[in-house]
PDB file of C-alpha atoms in Angstrom:
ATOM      1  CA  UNK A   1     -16.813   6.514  -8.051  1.00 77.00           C
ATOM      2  CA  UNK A   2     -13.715   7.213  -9.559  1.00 86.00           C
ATOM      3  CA  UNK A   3     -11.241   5.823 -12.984  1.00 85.00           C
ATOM      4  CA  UNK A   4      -8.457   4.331 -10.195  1.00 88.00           C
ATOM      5  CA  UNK A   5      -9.494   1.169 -10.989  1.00 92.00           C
ATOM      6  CA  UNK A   6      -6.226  -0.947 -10.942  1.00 96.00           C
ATOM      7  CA  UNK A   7      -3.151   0.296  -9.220  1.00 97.00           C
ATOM      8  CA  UNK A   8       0.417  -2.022  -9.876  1.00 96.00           C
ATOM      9  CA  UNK A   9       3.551  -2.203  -8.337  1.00 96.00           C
ATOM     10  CA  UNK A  10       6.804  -4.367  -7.571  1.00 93.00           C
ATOM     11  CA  UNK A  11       9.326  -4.100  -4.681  1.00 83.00           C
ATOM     12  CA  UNK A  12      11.285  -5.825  -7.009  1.00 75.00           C
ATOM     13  CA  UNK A  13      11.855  -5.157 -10.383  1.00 73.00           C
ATOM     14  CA  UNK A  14      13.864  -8.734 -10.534  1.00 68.00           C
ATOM     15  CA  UNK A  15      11.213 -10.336  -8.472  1.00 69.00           C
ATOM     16  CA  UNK A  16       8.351  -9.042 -10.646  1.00 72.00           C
ATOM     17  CA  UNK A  17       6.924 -12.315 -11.818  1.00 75.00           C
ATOM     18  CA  UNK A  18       6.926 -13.391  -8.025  1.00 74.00           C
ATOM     19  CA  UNK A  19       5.868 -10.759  -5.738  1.00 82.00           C
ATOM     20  CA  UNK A  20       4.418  -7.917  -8.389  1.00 93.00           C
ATOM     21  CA  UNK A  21       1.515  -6.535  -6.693  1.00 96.00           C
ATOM     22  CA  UNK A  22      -1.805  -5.681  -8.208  1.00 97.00           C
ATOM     23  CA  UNK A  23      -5.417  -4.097  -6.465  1.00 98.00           C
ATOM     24  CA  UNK A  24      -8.298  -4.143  -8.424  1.00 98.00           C
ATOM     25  CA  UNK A  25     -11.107  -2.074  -7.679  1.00 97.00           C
ATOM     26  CA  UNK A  26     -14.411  -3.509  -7.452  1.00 97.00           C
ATOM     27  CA  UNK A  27     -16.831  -0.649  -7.999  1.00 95.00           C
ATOM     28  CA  UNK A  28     -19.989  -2.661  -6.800  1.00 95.00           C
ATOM     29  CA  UNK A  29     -18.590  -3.643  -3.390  1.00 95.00           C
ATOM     30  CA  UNK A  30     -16.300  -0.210  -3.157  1.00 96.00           C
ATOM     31  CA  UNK A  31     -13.227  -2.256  -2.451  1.00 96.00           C
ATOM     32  CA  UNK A  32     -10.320  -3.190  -3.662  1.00 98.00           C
ATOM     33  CA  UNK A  33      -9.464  -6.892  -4.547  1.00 98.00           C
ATOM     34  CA  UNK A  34      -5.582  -7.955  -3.793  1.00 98.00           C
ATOM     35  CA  UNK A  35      -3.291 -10.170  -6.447  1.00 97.00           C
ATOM     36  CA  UNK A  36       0.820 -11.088  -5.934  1.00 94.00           C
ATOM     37  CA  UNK A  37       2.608 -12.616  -8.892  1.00 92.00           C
ATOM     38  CA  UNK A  38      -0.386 -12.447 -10.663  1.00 92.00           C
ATOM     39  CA  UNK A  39      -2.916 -14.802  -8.531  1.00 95.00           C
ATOM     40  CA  UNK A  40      -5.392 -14.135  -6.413  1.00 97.00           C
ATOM     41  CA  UNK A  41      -3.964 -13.035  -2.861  1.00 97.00           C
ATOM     42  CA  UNK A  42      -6.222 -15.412  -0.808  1.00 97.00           C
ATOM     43  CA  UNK A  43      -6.502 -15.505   3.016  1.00 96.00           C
ATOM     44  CA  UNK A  44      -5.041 -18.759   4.245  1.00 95.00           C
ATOM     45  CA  UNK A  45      -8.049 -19.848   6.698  1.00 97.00           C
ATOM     46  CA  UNK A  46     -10.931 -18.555   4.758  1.00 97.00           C
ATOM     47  CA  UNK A  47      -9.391 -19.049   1.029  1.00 97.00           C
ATOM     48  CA  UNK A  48     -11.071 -15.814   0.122  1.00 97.00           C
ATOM     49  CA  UNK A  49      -9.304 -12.834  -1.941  1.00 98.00           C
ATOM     50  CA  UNK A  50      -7.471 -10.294   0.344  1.00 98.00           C
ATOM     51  CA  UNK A  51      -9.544  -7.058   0.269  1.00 98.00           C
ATOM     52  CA  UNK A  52      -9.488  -3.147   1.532  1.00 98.00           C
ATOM     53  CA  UNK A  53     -11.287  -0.437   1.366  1.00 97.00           C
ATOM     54  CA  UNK A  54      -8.661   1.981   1.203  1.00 98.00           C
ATOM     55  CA  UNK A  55      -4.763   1.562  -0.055  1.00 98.00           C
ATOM     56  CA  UNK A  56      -2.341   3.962   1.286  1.00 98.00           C
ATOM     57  CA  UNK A  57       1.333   3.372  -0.553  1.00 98.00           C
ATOM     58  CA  UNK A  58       3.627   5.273   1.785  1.00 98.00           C
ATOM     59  CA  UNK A  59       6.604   5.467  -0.065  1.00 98.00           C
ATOM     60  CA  UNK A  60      10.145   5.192   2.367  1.00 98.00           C
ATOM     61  CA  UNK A  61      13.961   4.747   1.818  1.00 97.00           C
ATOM     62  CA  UNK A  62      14.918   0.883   1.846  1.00 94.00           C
ATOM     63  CA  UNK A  63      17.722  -0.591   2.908  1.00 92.00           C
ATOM     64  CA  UNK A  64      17.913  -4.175   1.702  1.00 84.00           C
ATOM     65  CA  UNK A  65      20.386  -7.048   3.046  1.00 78.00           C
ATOM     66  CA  UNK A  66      20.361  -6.370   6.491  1.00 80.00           C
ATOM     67  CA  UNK A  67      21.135 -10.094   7.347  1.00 86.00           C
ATOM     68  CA  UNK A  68      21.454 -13.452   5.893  1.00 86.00           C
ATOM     69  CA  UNK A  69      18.166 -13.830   5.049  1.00 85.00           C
ATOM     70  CA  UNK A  70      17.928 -10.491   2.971  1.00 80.00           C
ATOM     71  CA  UNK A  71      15.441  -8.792   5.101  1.00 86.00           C
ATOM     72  CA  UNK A  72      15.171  -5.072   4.344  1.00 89.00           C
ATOM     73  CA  UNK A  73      14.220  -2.159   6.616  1.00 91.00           C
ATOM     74  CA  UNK A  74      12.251   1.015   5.928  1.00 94.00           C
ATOM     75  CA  UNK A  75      12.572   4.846   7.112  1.00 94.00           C
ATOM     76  CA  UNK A  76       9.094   4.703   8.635  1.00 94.00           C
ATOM     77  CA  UNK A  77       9.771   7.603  11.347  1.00 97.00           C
ATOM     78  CA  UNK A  78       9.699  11.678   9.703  1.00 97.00           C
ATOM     79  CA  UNK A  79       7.823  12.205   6.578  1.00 97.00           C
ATOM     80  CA  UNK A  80       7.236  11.124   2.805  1.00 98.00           C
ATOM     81  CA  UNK A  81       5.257  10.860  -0.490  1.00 98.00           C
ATOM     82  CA  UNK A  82       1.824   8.961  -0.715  1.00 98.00           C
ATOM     83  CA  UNK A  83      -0.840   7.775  -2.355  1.00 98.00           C
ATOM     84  CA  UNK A  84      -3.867   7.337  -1.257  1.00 98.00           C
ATOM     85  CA  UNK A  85      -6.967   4.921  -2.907  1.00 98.00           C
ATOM     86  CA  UNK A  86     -10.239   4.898  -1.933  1.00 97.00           C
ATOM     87  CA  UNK A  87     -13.889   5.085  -3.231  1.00 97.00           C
ATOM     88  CA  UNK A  88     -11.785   4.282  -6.775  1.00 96.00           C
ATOM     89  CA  UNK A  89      -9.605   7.689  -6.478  1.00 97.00           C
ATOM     90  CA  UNK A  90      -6.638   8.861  -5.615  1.00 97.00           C
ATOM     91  CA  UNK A  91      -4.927  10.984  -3.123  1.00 97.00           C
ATOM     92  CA  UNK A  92      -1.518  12.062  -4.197  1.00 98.00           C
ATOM     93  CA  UNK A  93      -0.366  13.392  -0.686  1.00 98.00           C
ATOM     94  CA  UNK A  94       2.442  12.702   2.826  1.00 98.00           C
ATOM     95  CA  UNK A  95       2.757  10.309   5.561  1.00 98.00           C
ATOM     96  CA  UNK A  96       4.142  11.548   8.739  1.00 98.00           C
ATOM     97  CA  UNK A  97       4.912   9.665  11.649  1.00 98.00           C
ATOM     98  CA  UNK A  98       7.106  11.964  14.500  1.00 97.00           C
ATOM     99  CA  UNK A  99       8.820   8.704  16.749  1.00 96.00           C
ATOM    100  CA  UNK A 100       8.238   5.230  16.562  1.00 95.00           C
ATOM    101  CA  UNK A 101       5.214   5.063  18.899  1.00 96.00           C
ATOM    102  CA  UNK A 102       3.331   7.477  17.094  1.00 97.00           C
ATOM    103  CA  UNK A 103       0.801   6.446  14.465  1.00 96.00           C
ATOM    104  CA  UNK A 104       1.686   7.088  10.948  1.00 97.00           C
ATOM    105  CA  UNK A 105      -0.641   9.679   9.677  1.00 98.00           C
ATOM    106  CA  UNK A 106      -1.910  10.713   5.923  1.00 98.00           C
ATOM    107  CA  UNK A 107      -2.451  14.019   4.521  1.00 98.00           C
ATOM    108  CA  UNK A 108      -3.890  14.845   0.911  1.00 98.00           C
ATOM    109  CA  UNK A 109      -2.006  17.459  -1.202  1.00 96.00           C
ATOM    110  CA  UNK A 110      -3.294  20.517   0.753  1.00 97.00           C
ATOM    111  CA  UNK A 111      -2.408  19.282   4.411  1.00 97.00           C
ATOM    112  CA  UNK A 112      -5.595  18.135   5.396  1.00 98.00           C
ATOM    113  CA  UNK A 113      -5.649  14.755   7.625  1.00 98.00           C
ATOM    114  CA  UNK A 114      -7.291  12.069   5.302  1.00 98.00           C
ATOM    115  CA  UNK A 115     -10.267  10.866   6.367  1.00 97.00           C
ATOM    116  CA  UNK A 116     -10.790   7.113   5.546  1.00 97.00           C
ATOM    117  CA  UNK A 117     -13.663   4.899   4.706  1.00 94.00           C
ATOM    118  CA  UNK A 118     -14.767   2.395   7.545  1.00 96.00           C
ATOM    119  CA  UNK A 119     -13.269  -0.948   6.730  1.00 96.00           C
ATOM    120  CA  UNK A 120     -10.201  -2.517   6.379  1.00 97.00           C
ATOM    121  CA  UNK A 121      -7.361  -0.185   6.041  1.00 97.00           C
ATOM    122  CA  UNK A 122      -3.921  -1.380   4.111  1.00 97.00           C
ATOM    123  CA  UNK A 123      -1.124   0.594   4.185  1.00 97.00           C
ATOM    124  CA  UNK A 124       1.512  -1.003   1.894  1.00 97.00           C
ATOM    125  CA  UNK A 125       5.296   0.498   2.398  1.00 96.00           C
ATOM    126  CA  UNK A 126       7.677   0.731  -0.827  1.00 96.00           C
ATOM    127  CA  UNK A 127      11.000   2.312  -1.399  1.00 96.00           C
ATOM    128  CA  UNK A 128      11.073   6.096  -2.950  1.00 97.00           C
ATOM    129  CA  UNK A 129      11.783   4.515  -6.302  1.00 95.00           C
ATOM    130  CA  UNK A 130       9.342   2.423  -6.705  1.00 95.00           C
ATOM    131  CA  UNK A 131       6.610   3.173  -9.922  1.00 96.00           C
ATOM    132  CA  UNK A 132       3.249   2.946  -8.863  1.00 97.00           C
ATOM    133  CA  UNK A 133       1.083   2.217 -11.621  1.00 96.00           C
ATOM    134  CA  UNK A 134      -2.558   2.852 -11.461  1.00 95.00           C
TER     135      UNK A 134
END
């Protein structure tokens, strides 16, 4: 297993306290465990911490205040940075995703598809400046 064992992040930087995002790798159940503002991110039917076997950060240009409500879009369609976390390491590699009903796909730093682990899967977007911490 590998020394990725926490990776951090905020949309945000004002919002930090709120919505800063945290995974924790757990190296005996080869997952990652999932915390927002600093508390457990727990599933609201089962009341059990969010979990994943792999994190993909696919990083994308946002554009924030779209509406009323302050809802922001991302550039998901062409290509970008990523990081990819699994089995406690990390992938520094692309996303590319051709037209909007294509699926977005991952490649590590030489241009090889990423293969992922069986299991849950979350792919978290953030804009190009973001600092990933991990």
């Amino acid at each position: 297993r590998g020394s990725a064992t926490s990776i951090s992040f905020s949309h945000w930087d004002s919002m930090k306290e709120r919505y800063g995002v945290q995974w924790t790798y757990d190296k005996t159940g080869n997952l990652y465990k999932r915390s927002t503002g600093g508390q457990p991110h727990l599933d609201l039917e089962t009341k059990q911490q969010l979990t994943a076997k792999t994190i993909a950060i696919e990083f994308a240009k946002e554009t924030s205040g779209i509406d009323e409500h302050a809802h922001v879009i991302y550039a998901d369609l062409g290509e970008g940075k990523a990081l990819i976390f699994q089995d406690g390491n990390v992938v520094a590699g692309t996303w590319k995703k051709p037209k909007r009903t294509s699926r977005t796909v991952f490649f590590d730093a030489k241009g090889k598809e990423m293969q992922f682990n069986p299991g849950q899967i979350w792919i978290e977007i953030v804009d190009t400046s973001v600092k990933v911490t991990y």
